[in-house]
Tab-separated table of C-alpha atoms in Angstrom:
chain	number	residue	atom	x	y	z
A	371	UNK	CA	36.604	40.227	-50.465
A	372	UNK	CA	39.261	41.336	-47.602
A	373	UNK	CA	40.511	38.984	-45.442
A	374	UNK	CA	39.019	40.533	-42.357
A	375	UNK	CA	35.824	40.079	-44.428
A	376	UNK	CA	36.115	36.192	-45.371
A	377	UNK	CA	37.281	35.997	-41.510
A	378	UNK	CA	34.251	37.132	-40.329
A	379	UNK	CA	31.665	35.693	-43.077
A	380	UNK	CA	33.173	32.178	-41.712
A	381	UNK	CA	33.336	33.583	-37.989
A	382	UNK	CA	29.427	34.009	-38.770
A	383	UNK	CA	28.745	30.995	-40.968
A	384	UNK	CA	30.468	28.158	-37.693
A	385	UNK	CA	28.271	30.631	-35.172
A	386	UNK	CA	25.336	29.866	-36.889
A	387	UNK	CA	26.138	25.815	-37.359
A	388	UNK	CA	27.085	26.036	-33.513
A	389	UNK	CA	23.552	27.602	-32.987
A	390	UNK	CA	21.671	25.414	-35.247
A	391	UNK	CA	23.329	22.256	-33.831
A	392	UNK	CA	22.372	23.806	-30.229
A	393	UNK	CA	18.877	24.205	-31.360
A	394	UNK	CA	18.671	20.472	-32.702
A	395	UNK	CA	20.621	19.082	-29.611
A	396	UNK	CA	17.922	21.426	-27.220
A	397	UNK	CA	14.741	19.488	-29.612
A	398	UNK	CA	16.421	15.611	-28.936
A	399	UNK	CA	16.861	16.543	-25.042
A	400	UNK	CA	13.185	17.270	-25.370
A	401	UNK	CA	11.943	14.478	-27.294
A	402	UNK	CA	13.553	12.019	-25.103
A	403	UNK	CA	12.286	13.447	-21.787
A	404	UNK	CA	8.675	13.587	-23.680
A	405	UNK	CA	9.197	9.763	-24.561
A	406	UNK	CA	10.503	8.897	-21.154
A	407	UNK	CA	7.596	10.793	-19.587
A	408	UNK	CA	5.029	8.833	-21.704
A	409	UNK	CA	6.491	5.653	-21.094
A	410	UNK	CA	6.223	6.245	-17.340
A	411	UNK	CA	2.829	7.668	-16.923
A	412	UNK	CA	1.569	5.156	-19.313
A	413	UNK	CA	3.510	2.025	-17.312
A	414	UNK	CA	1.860	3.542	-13.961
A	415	UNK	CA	-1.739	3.755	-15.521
A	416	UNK	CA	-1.398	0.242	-16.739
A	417	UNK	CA	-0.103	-0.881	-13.108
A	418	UNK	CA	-3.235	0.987	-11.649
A	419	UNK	CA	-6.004	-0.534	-14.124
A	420	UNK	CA	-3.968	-3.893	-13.429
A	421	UNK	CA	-4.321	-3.165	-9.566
A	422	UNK	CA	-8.383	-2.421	-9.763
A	423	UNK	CA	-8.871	-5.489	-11.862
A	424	UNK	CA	-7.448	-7.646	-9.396
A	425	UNK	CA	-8.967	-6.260	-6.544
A	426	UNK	CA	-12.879	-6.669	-8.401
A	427	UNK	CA	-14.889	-9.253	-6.413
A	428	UNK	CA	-17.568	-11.583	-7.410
A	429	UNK	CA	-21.632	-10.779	-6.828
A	430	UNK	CA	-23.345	-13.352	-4.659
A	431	UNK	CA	-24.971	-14.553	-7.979
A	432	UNK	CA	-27.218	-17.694	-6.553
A	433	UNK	CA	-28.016	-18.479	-3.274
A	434	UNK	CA	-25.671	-19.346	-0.301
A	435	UNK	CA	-24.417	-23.217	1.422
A	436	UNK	CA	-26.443	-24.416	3.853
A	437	UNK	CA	-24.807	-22.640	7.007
A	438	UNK	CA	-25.272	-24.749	10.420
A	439	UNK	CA	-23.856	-23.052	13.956
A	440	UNK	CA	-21.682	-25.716	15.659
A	441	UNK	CA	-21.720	-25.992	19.752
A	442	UNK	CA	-18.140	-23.803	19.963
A	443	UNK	CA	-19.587	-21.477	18.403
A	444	UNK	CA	-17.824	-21.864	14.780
A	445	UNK	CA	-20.023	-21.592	11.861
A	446	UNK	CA	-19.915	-24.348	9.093
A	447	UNK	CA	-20.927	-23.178	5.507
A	448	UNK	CA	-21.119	-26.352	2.756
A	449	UNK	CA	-23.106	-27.758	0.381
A	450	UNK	CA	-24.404	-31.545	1.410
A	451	UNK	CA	-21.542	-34.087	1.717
A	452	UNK	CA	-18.661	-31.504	0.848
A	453	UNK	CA	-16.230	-32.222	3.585
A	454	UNK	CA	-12.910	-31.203	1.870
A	455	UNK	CA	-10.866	-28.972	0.793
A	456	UNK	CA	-11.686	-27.107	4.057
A	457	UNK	CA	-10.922	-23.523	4.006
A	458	UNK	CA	-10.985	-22.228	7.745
A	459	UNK	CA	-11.825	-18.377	7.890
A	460	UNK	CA	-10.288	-16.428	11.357
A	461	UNK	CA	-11.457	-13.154	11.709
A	462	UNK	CA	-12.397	-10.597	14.170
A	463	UNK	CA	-15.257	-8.316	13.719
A	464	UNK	CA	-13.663	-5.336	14.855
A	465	UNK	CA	-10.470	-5.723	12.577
A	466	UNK	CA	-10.254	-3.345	9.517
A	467	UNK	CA	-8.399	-5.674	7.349
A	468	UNK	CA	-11.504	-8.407	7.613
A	469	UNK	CA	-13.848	-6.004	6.968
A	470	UNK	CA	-11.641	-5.259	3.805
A	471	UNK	CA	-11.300	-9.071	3.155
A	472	UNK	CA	-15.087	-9.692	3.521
A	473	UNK	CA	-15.694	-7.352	1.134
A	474	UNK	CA	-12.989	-8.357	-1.566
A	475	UNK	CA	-13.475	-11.755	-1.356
A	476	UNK	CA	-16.497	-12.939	0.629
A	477	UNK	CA	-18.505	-13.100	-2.282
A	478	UNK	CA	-16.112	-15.236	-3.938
A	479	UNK	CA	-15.605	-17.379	-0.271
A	480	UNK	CA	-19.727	-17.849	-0.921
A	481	UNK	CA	-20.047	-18.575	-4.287
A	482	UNK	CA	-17.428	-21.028	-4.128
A	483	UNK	CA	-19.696	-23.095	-0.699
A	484	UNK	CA	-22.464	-22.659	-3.136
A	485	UNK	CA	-20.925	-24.326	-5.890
A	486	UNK	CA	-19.644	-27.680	-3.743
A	487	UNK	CA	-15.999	-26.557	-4.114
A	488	UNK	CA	-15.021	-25.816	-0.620
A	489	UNK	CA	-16.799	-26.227	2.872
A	490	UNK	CA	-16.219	-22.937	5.052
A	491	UNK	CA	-15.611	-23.022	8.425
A	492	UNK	CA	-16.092	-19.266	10.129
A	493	UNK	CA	-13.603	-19.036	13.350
A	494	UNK	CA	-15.118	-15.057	14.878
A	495	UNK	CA	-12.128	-14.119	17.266
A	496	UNK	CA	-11.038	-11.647	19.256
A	497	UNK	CA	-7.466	-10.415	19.100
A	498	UNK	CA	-7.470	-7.192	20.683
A	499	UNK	CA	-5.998	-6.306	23.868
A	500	UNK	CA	-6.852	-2.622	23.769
A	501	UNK	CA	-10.049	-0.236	24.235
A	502	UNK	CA	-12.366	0.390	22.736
A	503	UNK	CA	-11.650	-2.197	20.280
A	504	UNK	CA	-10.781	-5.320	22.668
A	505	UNK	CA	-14.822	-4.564	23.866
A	506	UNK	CA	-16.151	-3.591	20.815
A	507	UNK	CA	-15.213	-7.464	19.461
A	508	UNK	CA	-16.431	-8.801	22.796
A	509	UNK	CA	-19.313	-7.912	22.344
A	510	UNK	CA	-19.940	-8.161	18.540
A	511	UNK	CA	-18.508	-11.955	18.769
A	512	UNK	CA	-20.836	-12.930	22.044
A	513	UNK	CA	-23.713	-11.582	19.925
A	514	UNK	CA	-23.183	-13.659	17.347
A	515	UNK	CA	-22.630	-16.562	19.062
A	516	UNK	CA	-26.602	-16.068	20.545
A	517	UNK	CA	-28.136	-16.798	16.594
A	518	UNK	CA	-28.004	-20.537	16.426
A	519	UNK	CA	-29.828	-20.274	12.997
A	520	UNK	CA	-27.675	-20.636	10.256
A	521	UNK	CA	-29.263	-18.655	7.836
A	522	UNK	CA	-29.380	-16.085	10.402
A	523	UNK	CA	-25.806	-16.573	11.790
A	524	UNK	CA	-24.320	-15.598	8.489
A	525	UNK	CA	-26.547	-12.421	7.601
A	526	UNK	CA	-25.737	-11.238	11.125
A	527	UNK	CA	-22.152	-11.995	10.807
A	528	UNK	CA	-21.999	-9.803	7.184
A	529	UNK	CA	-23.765	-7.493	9.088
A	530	UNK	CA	-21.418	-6.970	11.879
A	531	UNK	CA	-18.530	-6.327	8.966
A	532	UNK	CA	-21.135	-3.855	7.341
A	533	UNK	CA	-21.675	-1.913	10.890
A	534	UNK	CA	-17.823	-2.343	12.170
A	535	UNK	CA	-17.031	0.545	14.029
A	536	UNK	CA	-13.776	3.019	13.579
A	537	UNK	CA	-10.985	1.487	15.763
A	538	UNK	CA	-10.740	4.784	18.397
A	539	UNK	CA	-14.760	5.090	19.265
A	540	UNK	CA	-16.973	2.440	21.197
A	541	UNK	CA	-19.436	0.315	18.525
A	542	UNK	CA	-21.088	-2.489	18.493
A	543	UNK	CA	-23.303	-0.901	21.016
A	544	UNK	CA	-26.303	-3.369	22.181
A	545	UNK	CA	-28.904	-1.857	21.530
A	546	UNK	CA	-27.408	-1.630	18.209
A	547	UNK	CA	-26.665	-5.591	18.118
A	548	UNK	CA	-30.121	-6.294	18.949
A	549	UNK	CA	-31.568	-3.866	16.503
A	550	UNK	CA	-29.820	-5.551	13.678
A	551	UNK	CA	-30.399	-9.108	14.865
A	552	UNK	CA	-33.935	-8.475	14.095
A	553	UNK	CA	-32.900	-6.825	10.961
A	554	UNK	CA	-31.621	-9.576	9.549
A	555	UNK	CA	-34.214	-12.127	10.683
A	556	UNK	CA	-33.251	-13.289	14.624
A	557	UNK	CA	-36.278	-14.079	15.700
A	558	UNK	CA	-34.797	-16.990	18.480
A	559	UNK	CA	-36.958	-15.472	22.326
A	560	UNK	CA	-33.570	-15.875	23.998
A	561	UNK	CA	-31.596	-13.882	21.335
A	562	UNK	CA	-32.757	-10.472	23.340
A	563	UNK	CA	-31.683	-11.441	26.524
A	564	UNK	CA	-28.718	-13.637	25.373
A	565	UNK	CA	-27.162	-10.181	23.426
A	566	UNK	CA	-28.105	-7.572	26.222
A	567	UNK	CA	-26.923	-9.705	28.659
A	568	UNK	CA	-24.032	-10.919	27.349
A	569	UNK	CA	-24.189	-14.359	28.798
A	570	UNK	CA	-21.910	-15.821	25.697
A	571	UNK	CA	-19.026	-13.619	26.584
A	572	UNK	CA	-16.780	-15.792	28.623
A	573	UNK	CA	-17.482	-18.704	26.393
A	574	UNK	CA	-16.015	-16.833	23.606
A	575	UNK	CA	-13.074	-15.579	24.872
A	576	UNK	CA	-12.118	-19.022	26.350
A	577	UNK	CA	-12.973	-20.339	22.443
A	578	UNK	CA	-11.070	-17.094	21.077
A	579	UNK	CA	-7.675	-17.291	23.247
A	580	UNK	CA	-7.447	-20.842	23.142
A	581	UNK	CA	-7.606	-20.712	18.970
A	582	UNK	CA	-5.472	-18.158	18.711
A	583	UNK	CA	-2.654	-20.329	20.672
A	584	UNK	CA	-3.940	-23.781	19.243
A	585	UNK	CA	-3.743	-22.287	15.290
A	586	UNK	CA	-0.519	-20.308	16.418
A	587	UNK	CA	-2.240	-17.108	14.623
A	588	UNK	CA	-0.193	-13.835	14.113
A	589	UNK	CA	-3.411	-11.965	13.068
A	590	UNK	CA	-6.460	-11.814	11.290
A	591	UNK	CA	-7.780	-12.365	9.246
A	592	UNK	CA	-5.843	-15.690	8.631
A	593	UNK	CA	-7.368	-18.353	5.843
A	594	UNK	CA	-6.300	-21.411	6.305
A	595	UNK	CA	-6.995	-24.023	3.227
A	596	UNK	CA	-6.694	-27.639	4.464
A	597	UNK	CA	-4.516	-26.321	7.191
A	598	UNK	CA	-2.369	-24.460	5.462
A	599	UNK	CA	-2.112	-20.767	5.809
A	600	UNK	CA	-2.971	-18.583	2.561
A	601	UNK	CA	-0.453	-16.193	1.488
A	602	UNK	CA	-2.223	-12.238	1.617
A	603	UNK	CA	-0.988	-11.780	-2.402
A	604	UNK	CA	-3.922	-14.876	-2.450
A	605	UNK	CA	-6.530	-14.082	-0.700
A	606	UNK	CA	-6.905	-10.455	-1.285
A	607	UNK	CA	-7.464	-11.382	-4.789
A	608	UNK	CA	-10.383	-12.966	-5.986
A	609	UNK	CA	-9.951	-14.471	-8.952
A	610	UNK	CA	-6.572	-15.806	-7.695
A	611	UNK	CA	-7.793	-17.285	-4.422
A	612	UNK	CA	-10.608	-18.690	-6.318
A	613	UNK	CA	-7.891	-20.908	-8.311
A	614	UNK	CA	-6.501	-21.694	-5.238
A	615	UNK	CA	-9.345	-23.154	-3.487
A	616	UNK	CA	-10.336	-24.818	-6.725
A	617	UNK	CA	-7.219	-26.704	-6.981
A	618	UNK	CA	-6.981	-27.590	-3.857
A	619	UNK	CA	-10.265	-29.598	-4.593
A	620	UNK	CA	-8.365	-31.167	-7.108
B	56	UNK	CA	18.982	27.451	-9.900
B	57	UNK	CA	19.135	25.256	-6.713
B	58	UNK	CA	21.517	23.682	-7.718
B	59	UNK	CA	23.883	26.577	-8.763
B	60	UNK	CA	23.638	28.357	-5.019
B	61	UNK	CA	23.931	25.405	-3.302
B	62	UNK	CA	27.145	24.177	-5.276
B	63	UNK	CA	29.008	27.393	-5.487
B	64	UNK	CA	30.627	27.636	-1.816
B	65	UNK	CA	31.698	24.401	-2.098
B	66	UNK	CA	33.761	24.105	-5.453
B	67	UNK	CA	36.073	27.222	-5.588
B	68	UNK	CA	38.606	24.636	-7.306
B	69	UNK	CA	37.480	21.024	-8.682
B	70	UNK	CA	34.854	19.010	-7.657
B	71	UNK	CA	35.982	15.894	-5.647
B	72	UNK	CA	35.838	12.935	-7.782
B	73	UNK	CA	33.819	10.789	-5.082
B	74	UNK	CA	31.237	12.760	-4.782
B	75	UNK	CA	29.277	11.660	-8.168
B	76	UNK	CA	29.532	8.115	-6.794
B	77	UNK	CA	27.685	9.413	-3.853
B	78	UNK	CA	24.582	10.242	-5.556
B	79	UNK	CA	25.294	7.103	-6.810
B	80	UNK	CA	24.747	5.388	-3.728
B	81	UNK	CA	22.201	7.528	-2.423
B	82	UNK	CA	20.118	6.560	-5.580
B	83	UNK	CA	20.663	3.302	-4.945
B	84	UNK	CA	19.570	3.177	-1.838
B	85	UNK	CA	16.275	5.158	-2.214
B	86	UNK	CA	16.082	3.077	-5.294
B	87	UNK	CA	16.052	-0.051	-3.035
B	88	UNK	CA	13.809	0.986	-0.586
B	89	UNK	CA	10.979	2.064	-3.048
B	90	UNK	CA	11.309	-1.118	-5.057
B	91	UNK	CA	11.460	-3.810	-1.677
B	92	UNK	CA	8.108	-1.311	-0.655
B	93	UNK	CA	6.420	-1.453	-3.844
B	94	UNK	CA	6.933	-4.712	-4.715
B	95	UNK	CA	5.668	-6.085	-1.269
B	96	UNK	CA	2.546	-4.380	-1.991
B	97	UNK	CA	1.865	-4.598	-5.533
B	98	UNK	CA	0.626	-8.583	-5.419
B	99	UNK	CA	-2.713	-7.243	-2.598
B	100	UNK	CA	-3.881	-3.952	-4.309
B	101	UNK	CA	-7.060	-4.068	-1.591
B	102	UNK	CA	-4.571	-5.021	1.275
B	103	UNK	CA	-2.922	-1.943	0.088
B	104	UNK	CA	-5.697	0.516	0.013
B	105	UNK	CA	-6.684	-1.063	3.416
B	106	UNK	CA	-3.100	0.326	4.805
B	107	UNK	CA	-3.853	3.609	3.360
B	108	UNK	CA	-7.810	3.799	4.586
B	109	UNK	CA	-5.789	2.515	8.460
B	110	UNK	CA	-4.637	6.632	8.530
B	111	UNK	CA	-7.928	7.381	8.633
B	112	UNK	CA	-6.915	10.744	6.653
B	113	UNK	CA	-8.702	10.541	3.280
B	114	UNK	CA	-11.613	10.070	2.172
B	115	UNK	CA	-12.200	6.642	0.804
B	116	UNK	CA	-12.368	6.704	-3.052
B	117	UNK	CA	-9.179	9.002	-2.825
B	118	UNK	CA	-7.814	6.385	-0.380
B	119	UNK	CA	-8.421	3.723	-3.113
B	120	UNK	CA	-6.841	5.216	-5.706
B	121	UNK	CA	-4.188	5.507	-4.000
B	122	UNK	CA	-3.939	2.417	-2.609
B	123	UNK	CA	-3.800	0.951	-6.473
B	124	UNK	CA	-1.334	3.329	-7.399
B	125	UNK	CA	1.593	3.718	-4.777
B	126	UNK	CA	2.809	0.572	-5.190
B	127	UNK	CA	3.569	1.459	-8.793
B	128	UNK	CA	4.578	4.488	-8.573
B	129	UNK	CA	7.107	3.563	-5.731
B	130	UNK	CA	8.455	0.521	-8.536
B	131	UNK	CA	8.856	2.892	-11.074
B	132	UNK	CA	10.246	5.664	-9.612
B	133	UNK	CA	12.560	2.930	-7.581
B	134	UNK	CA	13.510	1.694	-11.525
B	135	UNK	CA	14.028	5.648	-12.684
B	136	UNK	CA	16.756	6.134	-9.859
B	137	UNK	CA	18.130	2.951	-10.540
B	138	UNK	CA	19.315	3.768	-14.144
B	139	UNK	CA	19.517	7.327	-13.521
B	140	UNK	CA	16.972	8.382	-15.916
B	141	UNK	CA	14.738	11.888	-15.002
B	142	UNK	CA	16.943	11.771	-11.482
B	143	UNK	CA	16.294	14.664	-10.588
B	144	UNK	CA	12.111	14.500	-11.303
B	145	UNK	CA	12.786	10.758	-9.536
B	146	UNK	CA	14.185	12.519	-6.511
B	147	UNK	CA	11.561	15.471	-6.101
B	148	UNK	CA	8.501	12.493	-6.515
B	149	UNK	CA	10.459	9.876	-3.935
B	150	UNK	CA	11.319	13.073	-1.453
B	151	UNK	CA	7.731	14.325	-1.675
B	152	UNK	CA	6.667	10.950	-0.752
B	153	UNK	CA	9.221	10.275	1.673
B	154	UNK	CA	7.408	13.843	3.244
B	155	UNK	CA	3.837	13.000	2.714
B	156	UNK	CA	4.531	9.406	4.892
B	157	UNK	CA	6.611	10.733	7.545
B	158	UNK	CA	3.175	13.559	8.057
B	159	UNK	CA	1.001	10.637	7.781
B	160	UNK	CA	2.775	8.441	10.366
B	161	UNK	CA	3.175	11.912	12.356
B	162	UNK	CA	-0.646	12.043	12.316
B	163	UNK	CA	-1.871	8.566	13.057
B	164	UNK	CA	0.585	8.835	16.412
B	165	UNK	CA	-0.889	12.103	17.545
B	166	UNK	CA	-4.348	10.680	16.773
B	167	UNK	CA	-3.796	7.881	19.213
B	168	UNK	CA	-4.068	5.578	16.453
B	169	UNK	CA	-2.238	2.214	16.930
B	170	UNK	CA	-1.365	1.155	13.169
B	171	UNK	CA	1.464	-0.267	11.159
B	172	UNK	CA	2.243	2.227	8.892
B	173	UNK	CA	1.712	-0.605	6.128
B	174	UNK	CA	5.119	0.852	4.083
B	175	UNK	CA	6.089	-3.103	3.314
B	176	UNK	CA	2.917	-4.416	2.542
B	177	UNK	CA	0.262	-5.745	5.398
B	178	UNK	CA	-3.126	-4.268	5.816
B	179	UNK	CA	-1.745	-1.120	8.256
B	180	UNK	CA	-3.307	-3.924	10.993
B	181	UNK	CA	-0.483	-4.904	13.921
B	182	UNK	CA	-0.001	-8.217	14.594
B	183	UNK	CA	-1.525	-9.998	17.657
B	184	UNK	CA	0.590	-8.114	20.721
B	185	UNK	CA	2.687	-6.172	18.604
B	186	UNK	CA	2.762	-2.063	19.476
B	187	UNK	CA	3.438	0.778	16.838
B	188	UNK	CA	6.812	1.530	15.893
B	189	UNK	CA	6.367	5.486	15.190
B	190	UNK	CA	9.089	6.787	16.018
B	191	UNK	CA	11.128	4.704	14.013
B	192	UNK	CA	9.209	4.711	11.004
B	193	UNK	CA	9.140	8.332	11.097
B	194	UNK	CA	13.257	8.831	11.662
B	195	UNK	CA	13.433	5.814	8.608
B	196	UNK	CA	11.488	8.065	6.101
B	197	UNK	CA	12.798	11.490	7.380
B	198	UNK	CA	16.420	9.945	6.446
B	199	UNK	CA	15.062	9.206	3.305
B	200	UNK	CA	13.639	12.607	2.252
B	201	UNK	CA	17.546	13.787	2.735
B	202	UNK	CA	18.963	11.117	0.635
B	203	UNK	CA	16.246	12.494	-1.751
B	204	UNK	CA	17.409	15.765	-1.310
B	205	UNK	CA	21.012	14.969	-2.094
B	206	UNK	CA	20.057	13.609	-5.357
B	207	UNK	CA	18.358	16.482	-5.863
B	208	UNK	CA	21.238	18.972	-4.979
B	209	UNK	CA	23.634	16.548	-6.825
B	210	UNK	CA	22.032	15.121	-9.647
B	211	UNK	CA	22.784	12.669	-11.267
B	212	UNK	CA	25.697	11.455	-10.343
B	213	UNK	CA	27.922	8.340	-11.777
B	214	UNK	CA	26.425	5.452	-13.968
B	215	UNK	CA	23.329	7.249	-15.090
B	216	UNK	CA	21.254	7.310	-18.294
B	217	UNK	CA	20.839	11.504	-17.866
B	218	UNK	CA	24.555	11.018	-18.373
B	219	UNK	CA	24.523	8.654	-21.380
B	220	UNK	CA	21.542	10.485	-23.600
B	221	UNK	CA	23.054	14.267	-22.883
B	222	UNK	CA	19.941	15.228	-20.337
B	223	UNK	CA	22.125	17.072	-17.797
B	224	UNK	CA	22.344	19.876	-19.360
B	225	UNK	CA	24.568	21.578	-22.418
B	226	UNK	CA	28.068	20.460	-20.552
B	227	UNK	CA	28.838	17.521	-18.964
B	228	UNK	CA	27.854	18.079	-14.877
B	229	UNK	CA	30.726	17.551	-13.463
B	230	UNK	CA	32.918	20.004	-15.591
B	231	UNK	CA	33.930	22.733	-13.090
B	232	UNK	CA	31.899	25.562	-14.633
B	233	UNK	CA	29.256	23.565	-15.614
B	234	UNK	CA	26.335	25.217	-13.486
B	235	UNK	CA	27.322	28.510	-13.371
B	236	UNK	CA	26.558	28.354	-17.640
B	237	UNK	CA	23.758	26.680	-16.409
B	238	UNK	CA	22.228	28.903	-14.149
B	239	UNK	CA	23.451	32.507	-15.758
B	240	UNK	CA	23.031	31.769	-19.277
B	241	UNK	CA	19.869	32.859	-20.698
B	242	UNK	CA	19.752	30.076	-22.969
B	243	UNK	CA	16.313	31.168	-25.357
């Protein structure tokens, strides 16, 4: 074999190891992508199952508290002689986020009454300052405050969160309020009058402005256990504010 | 290819040495911003979906989905551009999003909507008294989408895993020639 020959037999031979190596160093660049890939999609399917879990809420399984209307128009839900822990509920039922907490955790917030573990105490406010929403409320809250059953009170009030209204349109119209009054049971002779008239208006807003500066509230919903504000990461999480009102009965 | 017509006019001779740490930074601080986000989120999963149903812009099983999944996402892509690992995939996902808020927050203002834009948790409710803060938001998450964009342009920049396990490429990035074999080589 010539020189020139061996030169170029080995010129070929380190051309193809260069190649080769390429080739394996192109298949490890593309195994490790692959693996970090998989490792991502499967840590941000595993945060999103973990996410729905927490967000499932209870079913009403039994029947609810006793519910009883006091005279300022906040509703009391407890079972006979449970006066403590106290979990106070501030809401509004034009606010989104209620209507979102109702629905998460209200069940839970029932089932808990109905088990002796907490007594309830319903606070309907009004916090906003803006149409159509500030009159929206207005009038949602006023209606409610005409059911004095408290049976009644409570369907109405979870059907107020059911009806809630977008926050740009006008809702909570009264012939609407009436209409579902009976639909849940209102039977009361004043309740017509009381709702179409609106005669519980003022009395609300004095109740709602004066608890909003008396509990110092930045929003709603607010749940306050024994006095104590609960943190959101609690409360829009069943299972975990069920814990918390459980130990606070500890 | 981006990355190659973008780079050329600039490095006739050497690149400067700061400029990896610069992606650097701006990783870091997207990095921050999508982890502080996510993380405020991640403990109220229905709170979240709540901020998302606020825009009033999708319907409400889509809205749900992703109300579960951003604050995820937002963690892990926060974690990829931390370590430097699939920058420049991290940088396209976090600039998209960046994009996809600052339309969002665009369209709940000329909708007359008065929201929070719910970015750092909260239900996308305002407080008692408290007014939206559009414009802000919007110039906060525009700035953003650029910082994404330099990662993009400049990936992946000092003290990244890409680095470390070869995934920039056949030649180290910063080597003057480096994209130009990138972008003309054939490389099949």
């Amino acid at each position: 074999m010539s020189k020139a020959a061996r030169g170029a037999s080995v010129r070929a031979r380190i051309a193809a190891q260069r190649e080769a190596e390429r080739k394996q160093e192109q298949r490890r660049r593309l195994a490790t992508i692959i693996t970090v890939v998989v490792v991502v999609l499967a840590v941000i399917s595993g945060g999103w199952w973990y996410a729905a879990q927490q967000s499932k809420s209870e079913t009403v399984a039994g029947g609810l508290a006793p519910v009883t209307v006091q005279s300022d128009g906040t509703a009391v839900m407890a079972k006979a002689g449970v006066t403590s822990p106290v979990l106070d509920i501030y809401e509004d039922p034009q606010c989104p986020v209620c209507k979102q907490l109702e629905e998460i955790s209200g069940p839970t917030i029932k089932n808990l009454a109905a088990e002796g573990k907490v007594k309830v105490v319903y606070h309907p406010l009004t916090i906003f300052s803006q149409e159509p929403t500030r009159s929206n409320s207005l009038r949602a809250a006023s209606a409610l405050r005409c059911v004095s059953d408290g049976k009644q009170w409570i369907a109405f009030h979870d059907r107020l969160f059911k009806e809630q209204p977008r926050e740009t349109v006008e809702g909570f119209k009264i012939d609407d309020l009436v209409k579902w009054g009976h639909d849940v049971g209102v039977t009361a002779p004043g309740f017509d009058s009381c709702v179409k008239d609106q005669t519980q208006q003022a009395a609300h807003e004095q109740f709602s402005t004066k608890t909003l500066q008396d509990q110092k509230l930045q929003g709603t919903p607010t749940l306050k256990l024994n006095g104590q504000q609960i943190d959101n990461n609690t409360i829009f999480v069943p299972s975990a504010l069920r814990q918390e009102i459980i130990n606070a009965g500890k | 290819m981006l990355t190659y017509e973008k780079a050329a006019p600039d490095r006739p001779r050497t690149e400067h040495p700061a400029l990896p740490w610069v992606t650097t930074v701006a990783r870091l601080v997207l990095a921050a911003v999508l982890i502080v986000a996510g993380g405020l989120k991640i403990g109220a999963p229905a709170l979240s979906v709540q901020a998302v149903k606020a825009y009033q812009l999708l319907p409400d099983s889509l809205a749900t989905a992703i109300g579960y999944g951003l604050p995820i996402v937002e963690i892990v892509i926060g974690v990829l551009l931390v370590v430097g690992l699939l920058t420049r995939v991290a940088a396209v996902v976090s600039g998209l999003l960046m994009l996809a808020f600052v339309v969002g927050i665009a369209s709940a203002w000329a909708r007359g909507l008065r929201i929070d834009c719910g970015c750092f948790g909260g239900g996308g409710e305002l407080g008692a008294g408290e007014d939206p803060n559009y414009l802000w938001e919007i110039l906060r998450d525009f700035g953003l989408v650029i910082v994404a964009a330099w990662i993009f342009i400049r990936p992946p920049g000092r003290l990244a895993m890409d680095s470390a396990l070869g995934l920039t490429g056949p030649r180290e990035p910063y080597q003057p020639e480096g994209d130009i074999f990138q972008g003309e080589e054939p490389d099949a």
